[in-house]
């Protein structure tokens, strides 16, 4: 009897979206994503593309840091590798757009594997420092390997072309960037329903017993690095087509911190956390800009002072998150879901 | 116990033969193990007993590959595994539980158990990202098998979706056994499976261990302080003291051995030993 009920439910149980409510929300979200380019102006479409690029990269970092427990401050450098790969292939090889994006991911994954090698021996802060060192080395390569990277002046990137169409505006790019990001997020969600995703989590939680279960640590840690930097590389590749110029300063070290903050604010080890965290980190400074604009007529002389205030408020918001919601935006979503699930019987 | 939960349908594991020969292990100046030799015969329960600090867990760590012994060899079905890494030993059919439970606390019971099957699965990274065809089929098959062979067998259906951290100690021990069984072991190693359990939980666990032996037909090596249980369910007992094997044989033979009594009590009276030992069993 019990077995029978279990068998009936487990196929549905193993799905990505278990309840009807979840499926409905996903439907609404997809509809919004499809309609957005026809409703938003250029400025908001520009931001939407930027959010999508950052979501792709944050999802990758969350696989590595949130799910596998390997702290990395190299995500910006991996994005840069992707961006340079696109610039190189677009300019000097002339391969098609989607192939260049794929190449960006693969080259970055390869670099990620190399950077990940110390992860078998070092953990936590020490690993974070090793990834910083790798970023510094990569920055050196970008500035000095002039024949490929164009040195400090960087490379201009021609607009992406897709079936003869030139993808130069945010409106046009939206239709490739957002679907690619959606596929990548879906891929990450799938991953954690399988043996490989479980192995990553096992390594994060207790690497000794992971080994007893037959999980080779080095191979899986490197796999996590490869996948994470593949995501960063693809994101960097899309970034290159979006901004159309890549220089050594395109991905400063602060960008790596930006992504680490994004996955922490969003929620380590959750898919939705990567999405919400990246959106939060990208959009909140813009929204604060609006707030400043509204306040300007009220405090006419404070205009100059308000701009640094914006940075401070942004920083304070992040700190408040860390203090009051250490599990991030994902936890707030979970709590809201529980609330509506039980409503009106309990609060 | 219904027969439907026995794992005979698909690739029933074949019981392994473990031979430990002349094992030696040092920690700095401390001789944790000296010339330890014994066997686990296929399909039997061998108990490893001895006072605290005797070296039982160290021996387990040598067999599962965490410690490199200084001397001696460990063979599984005649194949020398002394120098192989833990994941390879898992593939060869070795599974274990830990004295201080080593489950993944944030994961659900189901995910913990599924992790046990890792080494037997084939899904690669690309398949995992798409969750198409092979990956999906393999996950579904895994879920069905875990439900049928393990969750039902160990009577843990009511907690399958609970995070492990929320469970009682006794249930966590049971989930750890479940995860080890998911590895399709040929030799199952249990480090103090009933430590810290009450009488009822202990009896349940003893029954599960016997059922595993009988229905799964695998070999079991178990460290345990609960003498009543050891004498009840084991086929062979190995006694370790200060890293040396001081006696081994049938439970009854070991019970009557004055050297064993001395190791536990400092006295040579077996009758006194048995009284004290069964006292230990009840206190645990
Ligand atoms: N990693 C280690 N480093 C140094 N000494 C160790 C280590 N592990 C164990 N020992 C020592 O080796 C001896 C045997 O310890 P072990 O844990 O194997 O005993 P045990 O028989 O499992 O005891 P218990 O019944 O208390 O679990 C002890 O003296 C212990 O202090
Ligand atoms: Mg021990």
XYZ file of C-alpha atoms and ligand atoms in Angstrom:
663
model
C 0.000 0.000 0.000
C 2.648 2.450 1.092
C 4.864 1.243 -1.729
C 2.087 1.791 -4.248
C 1.503 5.387 -3.197
C 5.218 6.040 -3.200
C 5.528 4.738 -6.758
C 2.691 6.905 -7.961
C 4.126 10.047 -6.474
C 7.834 9.808 -6.955
C 7.839 10.526 -10.670
C 6.081 13.823 -10.000
C 8.164 14.183 -6.850
C 11.384 14.224 -8.858
C 10.171 17.035 -11.143
C 11.597 20.548 -11.077
C 8.285 22.239 -10.378
C 6.373 20.087 -7.977
C 3.182 22.025 -7.282
C 0.623 23.607 -9.580
C 1.331 26.976 -7.975
C 4.997 26.706 -8.887
C 4.108 25.867 -12.472
C 1.727 28.824 -12.610
C 4.390 31.225 -11.330
C 6.893 29.884 -13.839
C 4.316 30.430 -16.611
C 3.811 34.029 -15.508
C 7.550 34.631 -15.382
C 8.140 33.202 -18.863
C 5.262 35.257 -20.274
C 6.787 38.381 -18.736
C 10.183 37.561 -20.209
C 8.643 37.166 -23.667
C 6.586 40.360 -23.432
C 9.249 42.515 -21.765
C 11.101 43.626 -24.921
C 7.847 45.003 -26.332
C 6.913 46.869 -23.160
C 10.219 48.274 -21.899
C 12.173 51.206 -23.257
C 15.818 50.996 -24.355
C 17.139 51.891 -20.949
C 15.248 49.135 -19.132
C 16.061 46.649 -21.871
C 19.701 47.537 -21.406
C 19.321 46.776 -17.701
C 17.424 43.560 -18.433
C 20.286 42.321 -20.606
C 22.809 43.264 -17.960
C 20.808 41.416 -15.306
C 20.651 38.340 -17.555
C 24.419 38.384 -18.117
C 25.031 38.728 -14.397
C 22.524 35.984 -13.586
C 24.449 33.596 -15.843
C 27.722 34.364 -14.119
C 26.250 34.336 -10.600
C 24.636 30.958 -11.275
C 28.052 29.627 -12.206
C 29.659 31.035 -9.061
C 26.894 29.571 -6.939
C 27.602 26.109 -8.363
C 31.191 26.454 -7.209
C 30.873 28.418 -3.989
C 27.311 27.789 -2.852
C 26.947 24.152 -3.819
C 30.497 22.790 -3.797
C 31.769 24.991 -0.975
C 34.826 26.302 -2.849
C 35.136 30.037 -2.304
C 36.286 31.849 -5.434
C 37.161 35.464 -6.064
C 38.078 34.784 -9.672
C 34.702 34.987 -11.373
C 35.473 38.349 -13.024
C 38.732 36.987 -14.451
C 36.911 33.976 -15.894
C 34.375 36.340 -17.463
C 37.252 38.300 -18.933
C 38.657 35.124 -20.488
C 35.273 34.555 -22.110
C 35.051 38.145 -23.312
C 38.534 38.050 -24.849
C 37.775 34.713 -26.475
C 34.728 36.209 -28.183
C 36.667 39.303 -29.210
C 39.440 37.152 -30.660
C 37.198 34.732 -32.534
C 34.908 37.480 -33.806
C 37.745 39.688 -34.972
C 40.484 37.315 -36.084
C 38.759 34.031 -36.899
C 35.322 35.193 -37.978
C 33.406 32.207 -36.686
C 29.640 32.544 -36.126
C 28.214 34.226 -33.059
C 26.842 31.208 -31.175
C 30.020 29.248 -31.786
C 32.063 32.122 -30.352
C 29.915 32.171 -27.221
C 30.402 28.422 -26.833
C 34.148 28.824 -27.355
C 34.151 31.538 -24.662
C 32.639 29.054 -22.235
C 35.017 26.254 -23.154
C 38.216 28.309 -23.025
C 37.159 29.764 -19.698
C 36.339 26.266 -18.396
C 39.839 25.145 -19.317
C 41.370 28.073 -17.434
C 39.012 27.297 -14.539
C 40.336 23.749 -14.310
C 43.902 25.051 -14.065
C 42.969 27.574 -11.402
C 41.038 24.873 -9.546
C 43.983 22.514 -9.141
C 45.036 23.949 -5.734
C 41.506 23.279 -4.436
C 42.405 19.732 -3.499
C 44.895 21.015 -0.956
C 43.563 24.394 0.134
C 40.138 25.496 1.262
C 38.209 28.531 2.403
C 40.136 31.784 2.572
C 43.323 30.180 1.268
C 41.550 29.007 -1.848
C 39.981 32.456 -2.238
C 43.482 33.936 -2.167
C 44.683 31.415 -4.736
C 41.873 32.538 -7.049
C 42.850 36.184 -6.482
C 46.408 35.301 -7.446
C 45.098 33.633 -10.598
C 43.109 36.790 -11.404
C 46.243 38.882 -11.090
C 48.143 36.569 -13.413
C 45.320 36.649 -15.952
C 45.240 40.458 -15.783
C 48.941 40.438 -16.542
C 48.335 38.201 -19.545
C 45.558 40.481 -20.821
C 47.766 43.557 -20.699
C 50.888 41.924 -22.123
C 49.782 39.399 -24.732
C 49.233 42.257 -27.147
C 48.916 40.213 -30.342
C 45.806 38.489 -29.012
C 44.335 40.910 -26.464
C 45.333 44.269 -27.903
C 47.171 45.147 -24.682
C 45.893 47.981 -22.520
C 43.879 49.442 -25.390
C 41.851 46.261 -25.703
C 39.799 45.043 -28.665
C 36.682 46.411 -30.297
C 34.082 43.761 -31.001
C 31.892 43.814 -34.094
C 28.167 43.433 -33.452
C 26.893 39.871 -33.260
C 25.252 38.635 -36.449
C 22.558 36.029 -36.365
C 20.975 34.753 -39.603
C 22.058 37.932 -41.333
C 20.550 40.169 -38.653
C 22.834 42.565 -36.847
C 22.318 42.378 -33.103
C 23.447 45.809 -31.999
C 20.647 47.213 -29.826
C 19.658 45.936 -26.387
C 16.296 45.068 -27.977
C 17.955 42.704 -30.461
C 20.462 41.268 -28.000
C 17.717 40.599 -25.466
C 16.439 37.803 -27.704
C 19.703 35.890 -27.511
C 21.030 36.829 -24.081
C 17.889 36.055 -22.103
C 17.237 32.621 -23.695
C 20.891 31.611 -23.221
C 20.728 32.620 -19.565
C 17.433 30.772 -19.117
C 18.975 27.602 -20.558
C 21.959 27.936 -18.249
C 19.794 28.411 -15.173
C 17.695 25.419 -16.226
C 20.868 23.398 -16.674
C 22.008 24.244 -13.156
C 18.607 23.323 -11.731
C 18.770 19.982 -13.557
C 22.281 19.318 -12.373
C 21.205 19.261 -8.745
C 18.655 16.561 -9.432
C 21.389 14.157 -10.501
C 24.357 12.292 -9.092
C 26.800 15.012 -10.079
C 24.964 17.787 -8.275
C 24.582 15.606 -5.197
C 28.289 14.838 -5.277
C 29.066 18.589 -5.290
C 26.897 19.115 -2.220
C 28.448 16.091 -0.511
C 31.893 17.581 -1.038
C 30.738 20.871 0.452
C 29.181 19.256 3.518
C 31.827 16.683 4.428
C 34.508 15.772 2.042
C 35.762 12.794 4.048
C 32.540 10.864 3.848
C 32.120 11.891 0.206
C 35.222 9.847 -0.537
C 33.853 6.797 1.258
C 30.827 6.985 -0.992
C 33.086 6.664 -3.996
C 33.280 10.336 -4.998
C 36.798 11.207 -6.214
C 37.350 14.659 -4.693
C 39.808 16.138 -7.162
C 37.819 15.172 -10.222
C 34.604 16.638 -8.846
C 36.196 19.807 -7.534
C 37.770 20.412 -10.937
C 34.466 19.634 -12.612
C 32.804 22.249 -10.432
C 35.511 24.776 -11.314
C 35.158 23.958 -15.010
C 31.398 24.329 -14.955
C 31.476 27.509 -12.924
C 33.976 29.140 -15.241
C 32.089 27.853 -18.279
C 29.131 29.866 -17.000
C 31.396 32.861 -16.359
C 32.936 32.494 -19.827
C 29.586 32.436 -21.591
C 28.472 35.428 -19.513
C 31.683 37.252 -20.408
C 31.167 36.368 -24.069
C 27.684 37.838 -24.037
C 29.093 40.857 -22.220
C 31.596 41.370 -25.050
C 28.815 41.428 -27.653
C 26.822 43.726 -25.424
C 29.471 46.373 -24.684
C 31.454 45.772 -27.887
C 34.844 46.543 -26.405
C 37.039 44.472 -24.107
C 39.987 45.902 -22.180
C 41.954 44.630 -19.167
C 39.872 47.012 -17.044
C 36.512 45.681 -18.248
C 36.449 43.133 -15.430
C 38.122 44.700 -12.419
C 38.664 42.716 -9.242
C 35.659 44.484 -7.689
C 33.480 42.580 -10.151
C 34.509 39.295 -8.513
C 33.430 40.702 -5.169
C 30.203 41.872 -6.792
C 29.409 38.278 -7.788
C 30.347 36.811 -4.428
C 28.077 39.394 -2.790
C 25.333 38.522 -5.280
C 25.305 34.819 -4.397
C 25.464 35.560 -0.675
C 22.669 38.121 -0.803
C 20.642 35.819 -3.064
C 21.291 32.651 -1.114
C 24.252 30.292 -1.285
C 23.434 26.905 -2.678
C 20.122 27.834 -4.253
C 19.267 28.340 -7.915
C 16.705 31.047 -7.266
C 19.243 32.783 -5.027
C 21.654 33.252 -7.923
C 18.904 34.824 -10.009
C 17.562 37.091 -7.281
C 21.008 38.018 -5.989
C 22.304 39.047 -9.403
C 19.118 41.000 -10.119
C 19.300 42.708 -6.734
C 22.940 43.684 -7.096
C 22.427 45.003 -10.619
C 19.134 46.814 -10.162
C 19.255 48.266 -6.654
C 21.938 50.858 -7.471
C 19.825 51.926 -10.458
C 16.690 52.161 -8.359
C 18.578 54.200 -5.801
C 19.503 56.550 -8.624
C 15.770 57.079 -9.184
C 15.251 57.741 -5.508
C 17.997 60.367 -5.663
C 16.308 61.974 -8.677
C 13.036 62.203 -6.781
C 14.718 63.653 -3.747
C 16.664 66.242 -5.734
C 13.824 68.835 -5.940
C 13.157 68.478 -2.201
C 16.797 68.994 -1.236
C 17.988 71.175 -4.113
C 21.490 71.692 -2.770
C 22.056 68.083 -1.791
C 22.351 66.748 -5.343
C 26.114 66.319 -5.143
C 25.980 64.817 -1.675
C 23.270 62.319 -2.566
C 25.375 60.397 -5.020
C 27.856 59.068 -2.450
C 24.906 58.484 -0.137
C 23.592 56.106 -2.768
C 26.739 53.990 -2.550
C 26.549 53.982 1.221
C 22.888 52.965 1.217
C 23.697 50.138 -1.182
C 26.488 48.922 1.077
C 24.245 49.189 4.121
C 21.544 47.146 2.382
C 24.027 44.329 1.784
C 25.158 44.415 5.399
C 21.569 44.384 6.627
C 21.015 41.292 4.530
C 23.977 39.496 5.948
C 22.838 40.282 9.470
C 19.101 39.708 9.265
C 18.768 37.207 6.454
C 22.004 35.252 6.259
C 20.328 32.696 4.001
C 19.526 35.406 1.540
C 16.623 36.374 -0.687
C 15.948 32.706 -1.427
C 15.019 32.198 2.218
C 12.608 35.144 2.079
C 10.936 33.583 -0.932
C 10.671 30.261 0.892
C 9.117 31.956 3.887
C 6.651 33.854 1.727
C 5.695 30.605 0.016
C 5.065 28.908 3.343
C 2.972 31.832 4.448
C 0.703 31.694 1.416
C 0.642 27.927 1.530
C -0.790 27.909 5.045
C -2.827 31.087 4.708
C -5.448 31.726 6.011
C -5.099 28.996 8.616
C -1.888 30.131 10.187
C 0.326 33.145 9.912
C 9.513 -8.384 6.756
C 7.971 -8.991 3.337
C 10.049 -10.652 0.678
C 9.273 -7.876 -1.828
C 11.911 -5.695 -0.231
C 14.746 -8.141 -0.748
C 17.184 -6.947 -3.387
C 17.337 -10.158 -5.406
C 15.762 -8.861 -8.617
C 18.699 -6.860 -9.930
C 22.368 -7.675 -9.566
C 22.322 -8.961 -6.002
C 25.721 -8.208 -4.479
C 27.936 -11.209 -3.825
C 29.332 -11.427 -0.328
C 32.990 -10.472 -0.140
C 35.834 -12.189 1.656
C 38.063 -9.823 3.632
C 41.511 -10.882 4.753
C 43.565 -8.580 6.978
C 47.101 -9.813 7.394
C 49.799 -8.540 9.765
C 48.497 -4.968 9.811
C 50.589 -2.381 11.657
C 49.817 1.317 12.202
C 51.755 3.975 14.127
C 50.762 7.460 15.222
C 54.112 9.015 15.994
C 55.383 6.837 18.831
C 51.989 5.271 19.517
C 51.483 1.787 18.109
C 47.786 1.916 17.297
C 47.805 -1.491 15.577
C 50.358 -4.291 15.786
C 50.330 -7.377 13.588
C 46.560 -7.524 13.302
C 45.300 -10.515 11.310
C 41.777 -11.827 10.880
C 39.244 -12.733 8.227
C 35.641 -11.931 7.478
C 34.160 -14.977 5.771
C 31.590 -14.382 3.029
C 28.069 -13.928 4.312
C 28.957 -13.839 8.003
C 28.843 -11.230 10.748
C 32.210 -10.625 12.370
C 32.292 -8.478 15.480
C 35.328 -6.466 16.487
C 35.380 -5.743 20.216
C 37.820 -4.282 22.689
C 38.101 -1.579 25.334
C 38.121 2.139 24.477
C 41.202 3.141 22.560
C 41.974 -0.444 21.536
C 42.313 0.603 17.890
C 39.010 -0.563 16.443
C 38.184 2.644 14.607
C 41.795 2.947 13.432
C 41.490 -0.529 11.957
C 38.289 0.503 10.186
C 40.072 3.555 8.825
C 42.833 1.342 7.435
C 40.325 -0.954 5.779
C 38.363 1.923 4.232
C 41.505 3.695 3.089
C 41.842 6.763 5.331
C 44.925 5.556 7.130
C 47.927 4.057 5.419
C 49.104 1.067 7.443
C 52.876 0.806 8.021
C 52.857 -2.935 7.573
C 50.638 -5.745 6.413
C 48.007 -6.139 3.747
C 44.278 -5.925 3.241
C 42.743 -8.163 0.620
C 39.192 -8.196 -0.699
C 38.426 -11.477 -2.444
C 42.129 -12.039 -2.837
C 42.766 -8.637 -4.450
C 45.225 -6.486 -2.534
C 43.571 -3.123 -1.796
C 46.077 -1.896 0.799
C 47.276 1.008 -1.352
C 44.061 2.008 -3.156
C 42.103 5.215 -2.526
C 38.766 5.258 -0.678
C 36.647 5.828 -3.826
C 38.193 2.763 -5.465
C 37.442 0.683 -2.396
C 33.850 1.910 -2.541
C 33.685 0.654 -6.121
C 35.143 -2.673 -5.053
C 32.190 -3.138 -2.717
C 33.245 -1.648 0.610
C 30.727 0.465 2.517
C 30.904 1.792 6.044
C 29.186 3.851 8.688
C 30.965 6.076 11.189
C 31.166 6.069 14.960
C 30.155 9.750 14.947
C 27.507 9.749 12.247
C 28.799 11.291 9.020
C 25.616 12.101 7.170
C 25.072 15.236 5.117
C 23.044 17.124 7.679
C 21.422 19.694 5.431
C 20.224 17.172 2.852
C 17.074 15.132 3.051
C 17.103 11.465 3.996
C 16.355 10.570 0.389
C 19.270 12.572 -1.019
C 21.622 11.076 1.541
C 20.605 7.583 0.524
C 20.814 8.416 -3.179
C 24.379 9.586 -2.644
C 25.234 6.054 -1.633
C 24.596 4.881 -5.163
C 26.900 7.496 -6.714
C 29.702 5.182 -7.757
C 27.324 2.826 -9.548
C 25.736 5.533 -11.681
C 26.825 6.717 -15.095
C 25.198 10.086 -15.803
C 27.848 12.475 -17.138
C 27.966 16.245 -16.845
C 26.280 16.958 -20.172
C 23.449 14.551 -19.456
C 23.085 16.003 -15.966
C 22.676 19.553 -17.304
C 19.975 18.527 -19.770
C 18.343 15.834 -17.615
C 17.323 14.170 -20.855
C 16.945 10.490 -21.605
C 19.657 8.558 -19.843
C 20.041 10.912 -16.855
C 16.327 11.017 -16.181
C 15.919 7.272 -16.620
C 18.806 6.572 -14.275
C 17.446 8.902 -11.582
C 13.993 7.335 -11.836
C 15.414 3.841 -11.614
C 17.463 4.893 -8.603
C 14.465 6.366 -6.856
C 12.395 3.251 -7.497
C 15.155 0.981 -6.201
C 15.815 3.100 -3.136
C 12.119 3.081 -2.315
C 11.735 -0.635 -2.852
C 14.947 -2.036 -1.453
C 15.987 0.384 1.241
C 13.354 2.819 2.462
C 10.780 0.115 2.814
C 13.252 -2.406 4.203
C 14.497 -0.103 6.966
C 11.037 1.309 7.651
C 11.949 4.932 7.102
C 9.222 5.919 4.630
C 7.795 8.491 7.021
C 11.009 10.518 7.097
C 12.222 10.267 3.498
C 11.802 13.981 2.799
C 13.009 15.262 6.175
C 16.385 16.927 6.526
C 18.705 14.596 8.408
C 19.521 17.213 11.053
C 15.934 17.096 12.327
C 16.057 13.362 13.130
C 16.736 11.576 16.400
C 20.131 9.981 16.907
C 18.723 6.486 16.475
C 17.057 7.357 13.181
C 20.222 9.049 11.917
C 22.122 5.828 12.558
C 19.475 4.006 10.566
C 19.753 6.481 7.685
C 23.497 5.992 7.680
C 22.941 2.248 7.365
C 20.496 2.985 4.539
C 23.099 5.056 2.715
C 25.701 2.334 3.132
C 23.260 -0.241 1.766
C 22.576 1.980 -1.242
C 26.218 1.461 -2.159
C 25.379 -2.171 -2.974
C 28.192 -3.253 -0.680
C 29.696 -6.698 -0.620
C 31.268 -5.953 2.750
C 29.418 -3.684 5.129
C 31.418 -2.108 7.968
C 29.485 -0.688 10.921
C 31.277 1.350 13.588
C 29.188 1.084 16.776
C 25.781 0.821 15.093
C 23.812 0.863 18.362
C 25.909 3.199 20.512
C 23.702 5.687 22.309
C 20.494 3.856 21.442
C 17.830 2.707 23.881
C 16.912 -0.973 24.210
C 14.127 -0.838 21.644
C 16.197 0.994 19.034
C 19.032 -1.443 19.688
C 16.773 -4.416 19.081
C 15.471 -2.864 15.861
C 18.985 -2.261 14.635
C 20.096 -5.793 15.547
C 17.164 -7.155 13.578
C 18.057 -4.977 10.571
C 21.660 -6.169 10.659
C 20.558 -9.793 10.767
C 18.087 -9.151 7.945
C 20.825 -7.556 5.875
C 22.970 -10.625 6.352
C 20.186 -13.025 5.523
C 18.289 -11.204 2.777
C 21.143 -9.358 1.096
C 23.639 -12.129 1.722
C 26.577 -9.764 2.275
C 29.455 -9.916 4.731
C 29.390 -7.641 7.782
C 32.187 -6.376 9.992
C 30.937 -4.566 13.051
C 32.560 -2.709 15.942
C 30.312 -2.757 18.983
C 30.480 -2.319 22.747
C 27.042 -3.786 23.407
C 28.103 -7.301 24.360
C 24.602 -8.732 24.571
C 24.060 -7.781 20.953
C 27.504 -8.914 19.827
C 27.056 -12.352 21.380
C 23.551 -12.552 19.949
C 24.114 -11.872 16.290
C 27.754 -12.434 15.390
C 29.252 -15.549 13.845
C 32.826 -14.685 14.710
C 34.329 -12.322 17.284
C 37.745 -10.639 17.138
C 39.040 -9.043 20.350
C 41.467 -6.159 20.122
C 43.446 -4.725 23.041
C 46.186 -2.093 22.781
C 46.185 -2.621 19.020
C 46.721 -6.381 19.189
C 44.361 -9.259 18.542
C 44.219 -11.049 21.868
C 41.544 -13.581 21.017
C 39.190 -14.590 18.262
C 36.649 -17.301 17.650
C 33.004 -18.141 18.141
C 31.153 -15.810 20.524
C 31.019 -18.548 23.165
C 34.745 -19.229 22.911
C 35.627 -15.582 23.302
C 33.279 -15.185 26.240
C 35.129 -17.866 28.148
C 38.606 -16.560 27.376
C 40.405 -15.335 30.530
C 42.657 -12.981 28.548
C 39.614 -11.159 27.207
C 38.248 -10.809 30.687
C 41.580 -9.428 31.842
C 41.594 -6.886 29.052
C 38.208 -5.587 30.046
C 38.469 -5.820 33.773
C 41.955 -6.493 34.862
C 40.580 -9.691 36.441
C 40.795 -13.217 35.076
C 37.342 -14.406 36.007
C 35.140 -15.047 32.952
C 31.942 -15.301 34.998
C 32.603 -11.875 36.484
C 33.384 -10.595 32.994
C 30.071 -11.782 31.616
C 28.166 -10.170 34.442
C 29.949 -6.896 33.887
C 29.736 -7.087 30.102
C 25.992 -7.638 30.027
C 25.796 -4.705 32.411
C 27.633 -2.643 29.786
C 25.082 -3.759 27.217
C 22.163 -2.538 29.266
C 23.757 0.732 30.203
C 24.428 1.606 26.554
N 44.407 10.376 13.939
C 45.013 9.979 15.062
N 46.153 10.574 15.471
C 46.779 10.174 16.598
N 46.327 9.200 17.401
C 45.204 8.557 17.055
C 44.473 8.924 15.874
N 43.377 8.136 15.772
C 43.411 7.328 16.848
N 44.494 7.572 17.604
C 44.879 6.851 18.834
O 44.921 5.476 18.506
C 44.384 4.694 19.551
C 43.253 3.866 19.031
O 42.123 4.711 18.776
P 40.790 4.196 18.110
O 39.942 5.374 17.858
O 41.123 3.339 16.964
O 40.168 3.317 19.293
P 38.761 2.582 19.359
O 39.060 1.159 19.638
O 37.934 2.871 18.188
O 38.145 3.227 20.664
P 36.615 3.572 21.020
O 36.016 2.317 21.534
O 36.728 4.599 22.101
O 35.966 4.089 19.793
C 43.979 5.667 20.654
O 45.025 5.715 21.591
C 43.838 6.979 19.940
O 44.125 8.041 20.796
Mg 36.163 3.832 17.852
